[in-house]
Coordinates of C-alpha atoms in Angstrom, one line a residue:
M1 CA 139.7 75.7 114.8
L2 CA 138.2 72.5 114.6
S3 CA 139.6 71.5 117.6
D4 CA 139.5 74.3 119.4
G5 CA 136.1 75.3 119.5
A6 CA 135.1 71.4 120.0
L7 CA 137.4 70.9 123.0
R8 CA 135.8 74.0 124.8
M9 CA 132.9 71.8 124.2
L10 CA 133.6 69.1 125.5
V11 CA 135.3 70.0 128.7
L12 CA 132.1 72.3 129.4
L13 CA 129.2 69.8 128.8
H14 CA 131.5 66.8 131.0
F15 CA 132.4 68.5 133.2
N16 CA 128.9 70.4 133.9
T17 CA 127.3 66.6 134.1
L18 CA 130.5 65.5 136.8
G19 CA 128.4 68.2 138.9
F20 CA 130.9 71.0 138.8
T21 CA 129.7 74.5 139.8
P22 CA 129.3 78.1 137.4
V23 CA 132.3 79.1 139.4
Q24 CA 134.5 76.0 138.9
L25 CA 133.8 75.6 134.8
A26 CA 134.9 79.4 134.2
W27 CA 138.4 77.8 136.3
L28 CA 138.7 75.0 134.3
F29 CA 139.1 77.3 131.2
L30 CA 141.2 80.3 133.1
L31 CA 144.1 79.2 132.4
Y32 CA 143.1 79.0 128.9
E33 CA 143.0 82.4 128.6
I34 CA 146.1 83.2 130.8
A35 CA 148.0 81.5 128.5
G36 CA 146.9 83.5 125.6
I37 CA 147.7 86.9 127.6
V38 CA 151.4 85.8 127.7
T39 CA 151.0 83.9 124.3
N40 CA 150.2 86.8 122.3
L41 CA 152.4 89.3 123.7
A42 CA 155.6 86.8 123.1
A43 CA 154.3 85.4 119.8
G44 CA 154.9 88.6 117.7
W45 CA 158.7 88.5 118.8
L46 CA 159.0 85.1 118.4
A47 CA 157.7 85.4 115.4
A48 CA 160.3 87.8 114.2
R49 CA 163.0 85.9 115.3
F50 CA 161.9 82.1 114.0
G51 CA 159.3 83.2 111.3
L52 CA 155.7 82.8 110.9
A53 CA 156.1 78.9 109.7
A54 CA 157.8 78.1 113.4
T55 CA 155.3 79.7 115.1
L56 CA 152.6 77.7 113.3
Y57 CA 154.0 74.8 113.5
G58 CA 154.7 75.2 117.2
G59 CA 151.0 76.0 117.6
L60 CA 150.1 72.5 115.8
A61 CA 152.4 70.0 117.4
L62 CA 151.2 71.6 121.1
Q63 CA 147.4 71.8 120.7
I64 CA 148.5 67.2 119.5
G65 CA 150.4 67.0 122.2
A66 CA 147.9 68.9 124.6
L67 CA 144.7 66.4 123.2
A68 CA 147.3 63.3 124.4
A69 CA 146.7 64.5 127.9
L70 CA 144.1 65.4 128.3
A71 CA 142.8 61.6 127.5
Q72 CA 145.0 60.7 130.4
L73 CA 142.3 62.3 132.5
D74 CA 141.5 58.9 134.7
P75 CA 137.4 59.7 136.3
G76 CA 138.6 58.0 139.8
W77 CA 140.4 61.9 140.7
G78 CA 138.9 63.6 142.5
V79 CA 137.5 67.5 142.1
A80 CA 140.5 69.1 143.0
A81 CA 143.1 67.3 140.7
S82 CA 140.7 66.7 137.7
G83 CA 140.1 70.4 137.3
A84 CA 144.0 71.3 138.3
F85 CA 145.1 69.0 135.7
V86 CA 142.6 70.1 132.4
M87 CA 143.1 74.0 133.8
A88 CA 147.1 72.8 133.1
V89 CA 146.0 71.2 129.2
Q90 CA 143.6 73.5 128.4
G91 CA 146.7 76.3 129.3
V92 CA 149.2 74.6 126.7
S93 CA 146.0 74.5 124.7
G94 CA 145.7 77.9 124.4
V95 CA 149.4 78.6 123.5
A96 CA 148.8 75.6 121.0
K97 CA 146.0 78.5 119.9
D98 CA 147.1 81.8 119.7
L99 CA 150.6 80.7 118.3
A100 CA 148.7 79.7 114.8
K101 CA 146.3 82.6 114.9
M102 CA 148.8 84.9 115.5
S103 CA 150.9 82.9 111.9
S104 CA 148.0 83.9 110.5
K105 CA 146.3 87.1 110.8
S106 CA 150.1 88.3 110.4
A107 CA 150.8 86.6 107.5
V108 CA 147.8 88.2 105.4
K109 CA 149.5 92.0 106.0
L110 CA 152.5 90.8 104.3
L111 CA 150.7 88.3 101.1
A112 CA 147.3 90.1 100.9
P113 CA 147.1 92.3 96.9
Q114 CA 147.3 96.2 98.5
G115 CA 144.8 98.8 97.2
N116 CA 141.0 98.9 96.7
G117 CA 140.1 97.3 99.8
G118 CA 142.3 94.0 99.0
L119 CA 143.6 93.7 102.8
F120 CA 140.3 94.2 104.2
R121 CA 138.4 91.2 101.6
W122 CA 140.9 89.1 103.2
V123 CA 141.1 89.8 106.4
A124 CA 137.2 89.5 106.2
A125 CA 137.2 86.4 105.1
L126 CA 139.9 84.7 106.9
T127 CA 138.4 85.7 110.2
G128 CA 135.2 84.7 109.4
S129 CA 135.9 81.2 108.2
K130 CA 138.4 80.8 111.3
N131 CA 135.1 81.1 113.2
A132 CA 133.1 79.9 110.8
V133 CA 135.3 76.7 111.1
K134 CA 135.5 76.6 115.2
G135 CA 131.4 77.3 115.3
L136 CA 131.1 73.3 113.5
G137 CA 133.9 72.4 116.2
F138 CA 130.9 73.0 119.0
F139 CA 128.9 70.7 117.1
V140 CA 131.1 68.4 116.4
G141 CA 132.8 68.1 119.8
A142 CA 129.4 67.7 120.8
A143 CA 128.9 64.7 119.4
L144 CA 131.6 62.9 120.0
L145 CA 131.1 63.7 123.5
A146 CA 127.4 61.6 122.9
F147 CA 128.7 59.0 121.0
A148 CA 132.2 58.1 121.5
G149 CA 133.2 59.3 125.1
F150 CA 135.6 61.6 126.4
Q151 CA 138.3 59.8 125.7
G152 CA 137.8 58.4 122.5
A153 CA 136.6 62.0 121.5
V154 CA 140.1 63.8 121.9
W155 CA 142.0 60.3 120.7
G156 CA 139.9 61.0 117.2
M157 CA 140.4 64.9 117.8
A158 CA 144.7 64.4 118.2
G159 CA 144.2 61.8 115.9
M160 CA 142.6 64.1 112.7
L161 CA 145.0 67.2 114.1
S162 CA 148.5 64.4 113.1
L163 CA 147.3 64.6 109.6
I164 CA 146.5 68.0 109.2
L165 CA 150.4 68.7 110.6
I166 CA 151.7 66.7 108.5
A167 CA 149.6 68.2 105.7
V168 CA 150.2 71.9 106.6
V169 CA 154.7 71.1 106.5
L170 CA 154.8 69.2 103.2
F171 CA 152.7 72.0 101.7
L172 CA 152.5 75.4 103.4
P173 CA 153.2 77.8 100.2
A174 CA 156.4 79.0 99.8
G175 CA 155.5 82.8 100.1
L176 CA 154.4 83.2 103.9
P177 CA 157.6 84.5 105.7
G178 CA 160.6 82.9 107.3
R179 CA 162.3 84.8 109.4
M180 CA 161.4 88.9 109.7
K181 CA 163.6 91.6 108.3
S182 CA 163.5 92.7 112.6
D183 CA 166.6 93.4 114.8
E184 CA 163.5 94.8 117.6
A185 CA 164.9 93.8 120.8
W186 CA 162.2 93.5 123.9
S187 CA 161.0 96.8 124.6
G188 CA 157.9 95.9 127.1
W189 CA 154.2 95.0 126.5
R190 CA 152.7 98.3 125.3
S191 CA 152.3 99.3 121.3
N192 CA 154.3 102.4 120.0
D193 CA 151.3 103.3 117.9
T194 CA 148.5 105.3 120.1
R195 CA 145.8 103.9 117.6
V196 CA 146.3 99.9 118.2
N197 CA 146.7 100.7 122.1
R198 CA 143.6 102.1 121.8
L199 CA 141.9 99.5 119.7
S200 CA 143.4 96.7 121.7
L201 CA 141.6 98.2 124.9
A202 CA 138.1 98.1 122.2
R203 CA 138.7 95.1 121.5
M204 CA 139.4 93.4 125.4
F205 CA 136.1 94.3 126.7
L206 CA 134.5 93.6 123.7
F207 CA 135.3 90.3 123.4
G208 CA 134.7 90.4 127.4
A209 CA 130.9 91.5 126.4
R210 CA 130.8 87.7 124.7
D211 CA 132.1 85.7 127.5
V212 CA 130.2 87.1 129.9
W213 CA 127.3 84.5 128.5
F214 CA 129.1 82.5 126.1
V215 CA 131.3 80.7 128.1
V216 CA 129.5 79.5 131.5
G217 CA 125.9 80.7 131.7
V218 CA 123.9 80.5 128.4
P219 CA 125.1 76.5 128.2
V220 CA 124.3 76.0 131.7
Y221 CA 120.4 77.4 131.5
F222 CA 120.4 75.7 128.3
Q223 CA 121.5 72.8 130.1
S224 CA 119.4 73.6 132.7
V225 CA 115.8 74.0 130.4
L226 CA 116.9 71.1 128.2
S227 CA 117.7 68.1 129.6
D228 CA 115.9 65.8 132.0
G229 CA 118.6 64.5 134.1
T230 CA 118.5 60.3 132.3
V231 CA 121.6 59.3 130.4
E232 CA 119.3 60.2 127.0
G233 CA 117.6 63.9 128.1
R234 CA 121.8 65.0 129.0
R235 CA 122.7 63.1 125.1
E236 CA 120.2 65.3 123.8
A237 CA 121.0 68.5 125.7
F238 CA 124.8 67.7 124.0
F239 CA 123.5 68.2 120.5
L240 CA 120.7 70.8 121.3
I241 CA 123.2 73.4 123.0
G242 CA 126.3 72.5 121.1
S243 CA 123.8 72.8 117.5
F244 CA 123.3 76.2 119.0
L245 CA 126.1 77.6 119.9
A246 CA 128.2 75.6 116.6
V247 CA 125.0 78.4 114.9
W248 CA 126.1 81.0 116.6
L249 CA 129.4 81.1 115.7
I250 CA 128.8 79.9 112.1
A251 CA 126.7 82.5 111.1
Y252 CA 129.2 85.2 113.5
G253 CA 131.2 83.4 110.7
A254 CA 130.1 84.3 107.6
V255 CA 128.4 88.5 109.0
Q256 CA 132.3 88.6 109.7
A257 CA 133.4 87.7 105.6
F258 CA 130.4 89.9 104.6
A259 CA 131.2 92.5 106.6
P260 CA 133.6 94.9 103.9
R261 CA 130.7 94.7 101.1
L262 CA 128.3 96.2 104.1
L263 CA 131.1 98.5 105.6
G264 CA 131.5 99.8 101.9
G265 CA 135.4 98.9 102.9
K266 CA 136.8 99.4 99.6
G267 CA 138.6 101.9 98.4
Q268 CA 137.0 103.6 101.8
P269 CA 139.8 106.0 103.8
E270 CA 140.9 104.3 107.6
T271 CA 138.9 107.5 109.5
E272 CA 135.4 106.5 107.8
T273 CA 135.7 102.8 108.7
T274 CA 137.5 103.8 112.5
R275 CA 133.8 105.7 112.7
K276 CA 131.8 103.0 111.7
A277 CA 133.9 101.5 114.2
I278 CA 132.8 103.2 116.6
F279 CA 128.9 103.5 114.9
W280 CA 128.6 99.6 115.4
S281 CA 130.2 99.5 118.9
G282 CA 127.8 101.7 120.4
L283 CA 124.7 99.5 118.6
L284 CA 126.0 96.2 120.5
V285 CA 125.4 98.2 123.7
P286 CA 121.8 97.9 124.4
I287 CA 121.1 94.4 123.4
P288 CA 122.7 92.6 126.9
F289 CA 120.8 95.4 128.7
L290 CA 117.3 94.0 127.1
L291 CA 118.4 90.5 127.8
A292 CA 119.0 91.2 131.0
G293 CA 115.7 93.1 132.0
A294 CA 113.6 90.0 130.2
A295 CA 115.8 87.1 132.2
W296 CA 115.1 89.7 135.2
T297 CA 110.9 89.7 134.4
S298 CA 110.7 85.7 133.9
G299 CA 111.7 85.1 137.1
G300 CA 113.1 82.2 135.8
P301 CA 113.6 79.6 132.9
S302 CA 110.7 79.8 130.3
V303 CA 109.8 78.7 126.8
W304 CA 109.5 82.3 126.0
L305 CA 112.6 83.4 128.2
T306 CA 114.3 80.8 126.0
G307 CA 113.0 82.0 121.8
T308 CA 113.4 85.4 123.3
L309 CA 117.5 84.9 124.0
I310 CA 118.5 83.0 120.8
T311 CA 116.2 85.9 118.9
G312 CA 118.6 88.5 121.3
L313 CA 121.3 86.7 121.3
L314 CA 121.9 85.8 117.8
A315 CA 120.9 89.9 117.0
F316 CA 124.4 90.6 119.8
G317 CA 125.9 88.4 117.0
F318 CA 125.8 89.9 113.8
V319 CA 126.8 93.2 115.8
F320 CA 129.5 91.6 117.2
A321 CA 130.9 90.2 114.0
V322 CA 130.7 93.5 112.5
N323 CA 132.6 94.9 115.4
S324 CA 135.3 91.7 115.1
S325 CA 135.8 92.0 111.4
V326 CA 136.7 95.9 111.5
H327 CA 138.7 95.6 114.2
S328 CA 141.1 92.5 112.3
Y329 CA 141.0 94.5 109.6
L330 CA 142.1 98.2 111.5
I331 CA 144.6 96.5 113.5
L332 CA 146.7 95.5 110.6
A333 CA 145.7 99.0 108.8
F334 CA 147.2 100.9 111.2
G335 CA 150.3 98.3 112.1
S336 CA 153.8 98.8 110.0
A337 CA 154.6 95.7 108.3
E338 CA 157.9 96.3 110.0
R339 CA 156.9 95.4 113.1
I340 CA 153.5 94.0 112.2
T341 CA 153.5 90.7 114.2
R342 CA 154.4 92.6 117.5
D343 CA 151.0 94.9 117.2
V344 CA 149.4 91.7 116.1
G345 CA 150.1 89.9 118.7
F346 CA 149.5 92.7 121.0
Y347 CA 146.6 93.1 119.3
Y348 CA 145.7 89.9 120.6
M349 CA 146.8 90.0 123.8
A350 CA 144.4 92.2 124.5
N351 CA 141.7 89.4 123.0
A352 CA 143.3 87.2 125.0
A353 CA 142.4 89.7 128.4
G354 CA 139.3 89.9 127.2
R355 CA 138.5 86.6 127.4
L356 CA 139.4 85.9 130.4
L357 CA 137.9 88.8 132.4
G358 CA 134.4 87.7 130.5
T359 CA 135.3 83.8 131.0
L360 CA 135.8 84.6 135.2
L361 CA 133.1 87.2 135.5
S362 CA 130.3 84.2 133.6
G363 CA 131.2 81.7 136.2
L364 CA 130.7 84.1 138.7
S365 CA 127.8 86.2 138.0
Y366 CA 126.0 83.5 137.3
Q367 CA 126.3 82.1 140.6
L368 CA 125.8 85.5 142.1
G369 CA 122.8 86.5 140.7
G370 CA 121.7 83.8 138.0
L371 CA 121.1 84.6 134.0
P372 CA 120.0 88.2 134.8
L373 CA 123.4 89.5 136.1
C374 CA 125.9 87.8 134.0
L375 CA 123.7 89.4 130.8
V376 CA 124.2 92.7 133.0
T377 CA 127.7 91.9 133.0
A378 CA 127.6 91.7 129.4
G379 CA 126.3 95.0 129.1
V380 CA 128.0 96.8 131.3
M381 CA 131.9 94.9 128.9
A382 CA 130.0 96.1 125.8
L383 CA 129.7 99.9 127.3
A384 CA 132.9 99.8 128.8
S385 CA 134.7 98.4 124.5
W386 CA 131.6 101.7 122.9
L387 CA 134.0 103.8 125.4
A388 CA 137.2 102.6 124.3
A389 CA 136.3 102.3 120.8
R390 CA 135.2 105.9 120.5
R391 CA 138.9 107.5 121.8
L392 CA 139.9 106.4 118.0
S393 CA 138.4 109.1 116.7
S394 CA 141.2 111.6 118.5
V395 CA 144.2 109.5 117.3

């Protein structure tokens, strides 16, 4: 997750300085998200056939290969060639990340202590720490780009991840299941559980609401405000943007880890947790609309708008983190142990579909209507997530 966050920041900032438009920047991440959809749909079936350890090893190895390939990027290539090459490498990176994530999340269902809210606490701890580490990766990526350059940063991450893979192979706990006891054939793209399908739909729009502003819109706005166009100015902007996104993700992870205490998950029935999931989903809706109103009123970059955005996006992150944490618990609570990798894979396929939609709309909405339209689009996605979550109460 550290290398995943760092790589995203490296690509975004490096190609923005090369003059890529917001839509072109969004295209760089599209194959990454498409790969996530396909990987999550198939990864559960692969884990059931070959084991969670095998998919975890495969994810780490693929990420090392993607980083090594990205280091071969030639600055002399044109925009089209560079963009196509980075899209392909990002696609491999997307496969790698989702193989590792699906393996880790599925193992929690099988290894977490049963009863007394144990599953909720373990899910929250894993999800929170994962996102905190990814947030640190945003800062690491910006720092490496400023001090080591693009190729030096990529090779450094590949070396670090190689050491991690060796450590995982040597010290992976024996309790992690190998091949799952499942002879189920491929059965299509939907889950057999209505609750899983509806929760996945809410998840898709939830992450679309975040990525509409997170991927392109707000980072590009901040760079236009913070950089004066000089080498030193760009370096300072890298640090400030990377630091903000890192703090946002680390705080997001901390709130996720705290969510069981906030929601009272200990000994709480699923129906009550579901009701709270709907409530918190509704709380998210007005935040991006209010920020869009502030951006439209400002008419352009300003100190007060930047301060308002920072405050509002931190509030968005708090509510978003609670939503994300309760969703991650419910998917494991709804899923059966016999087919947990299939249900988790389907759920994260919807998660990746939301990121894909958000990524595409991020560049498109920012280019067409600037920051106000970008934030309005995020609000529409948050509204759709709430409407989908409400349908859980009728199951």
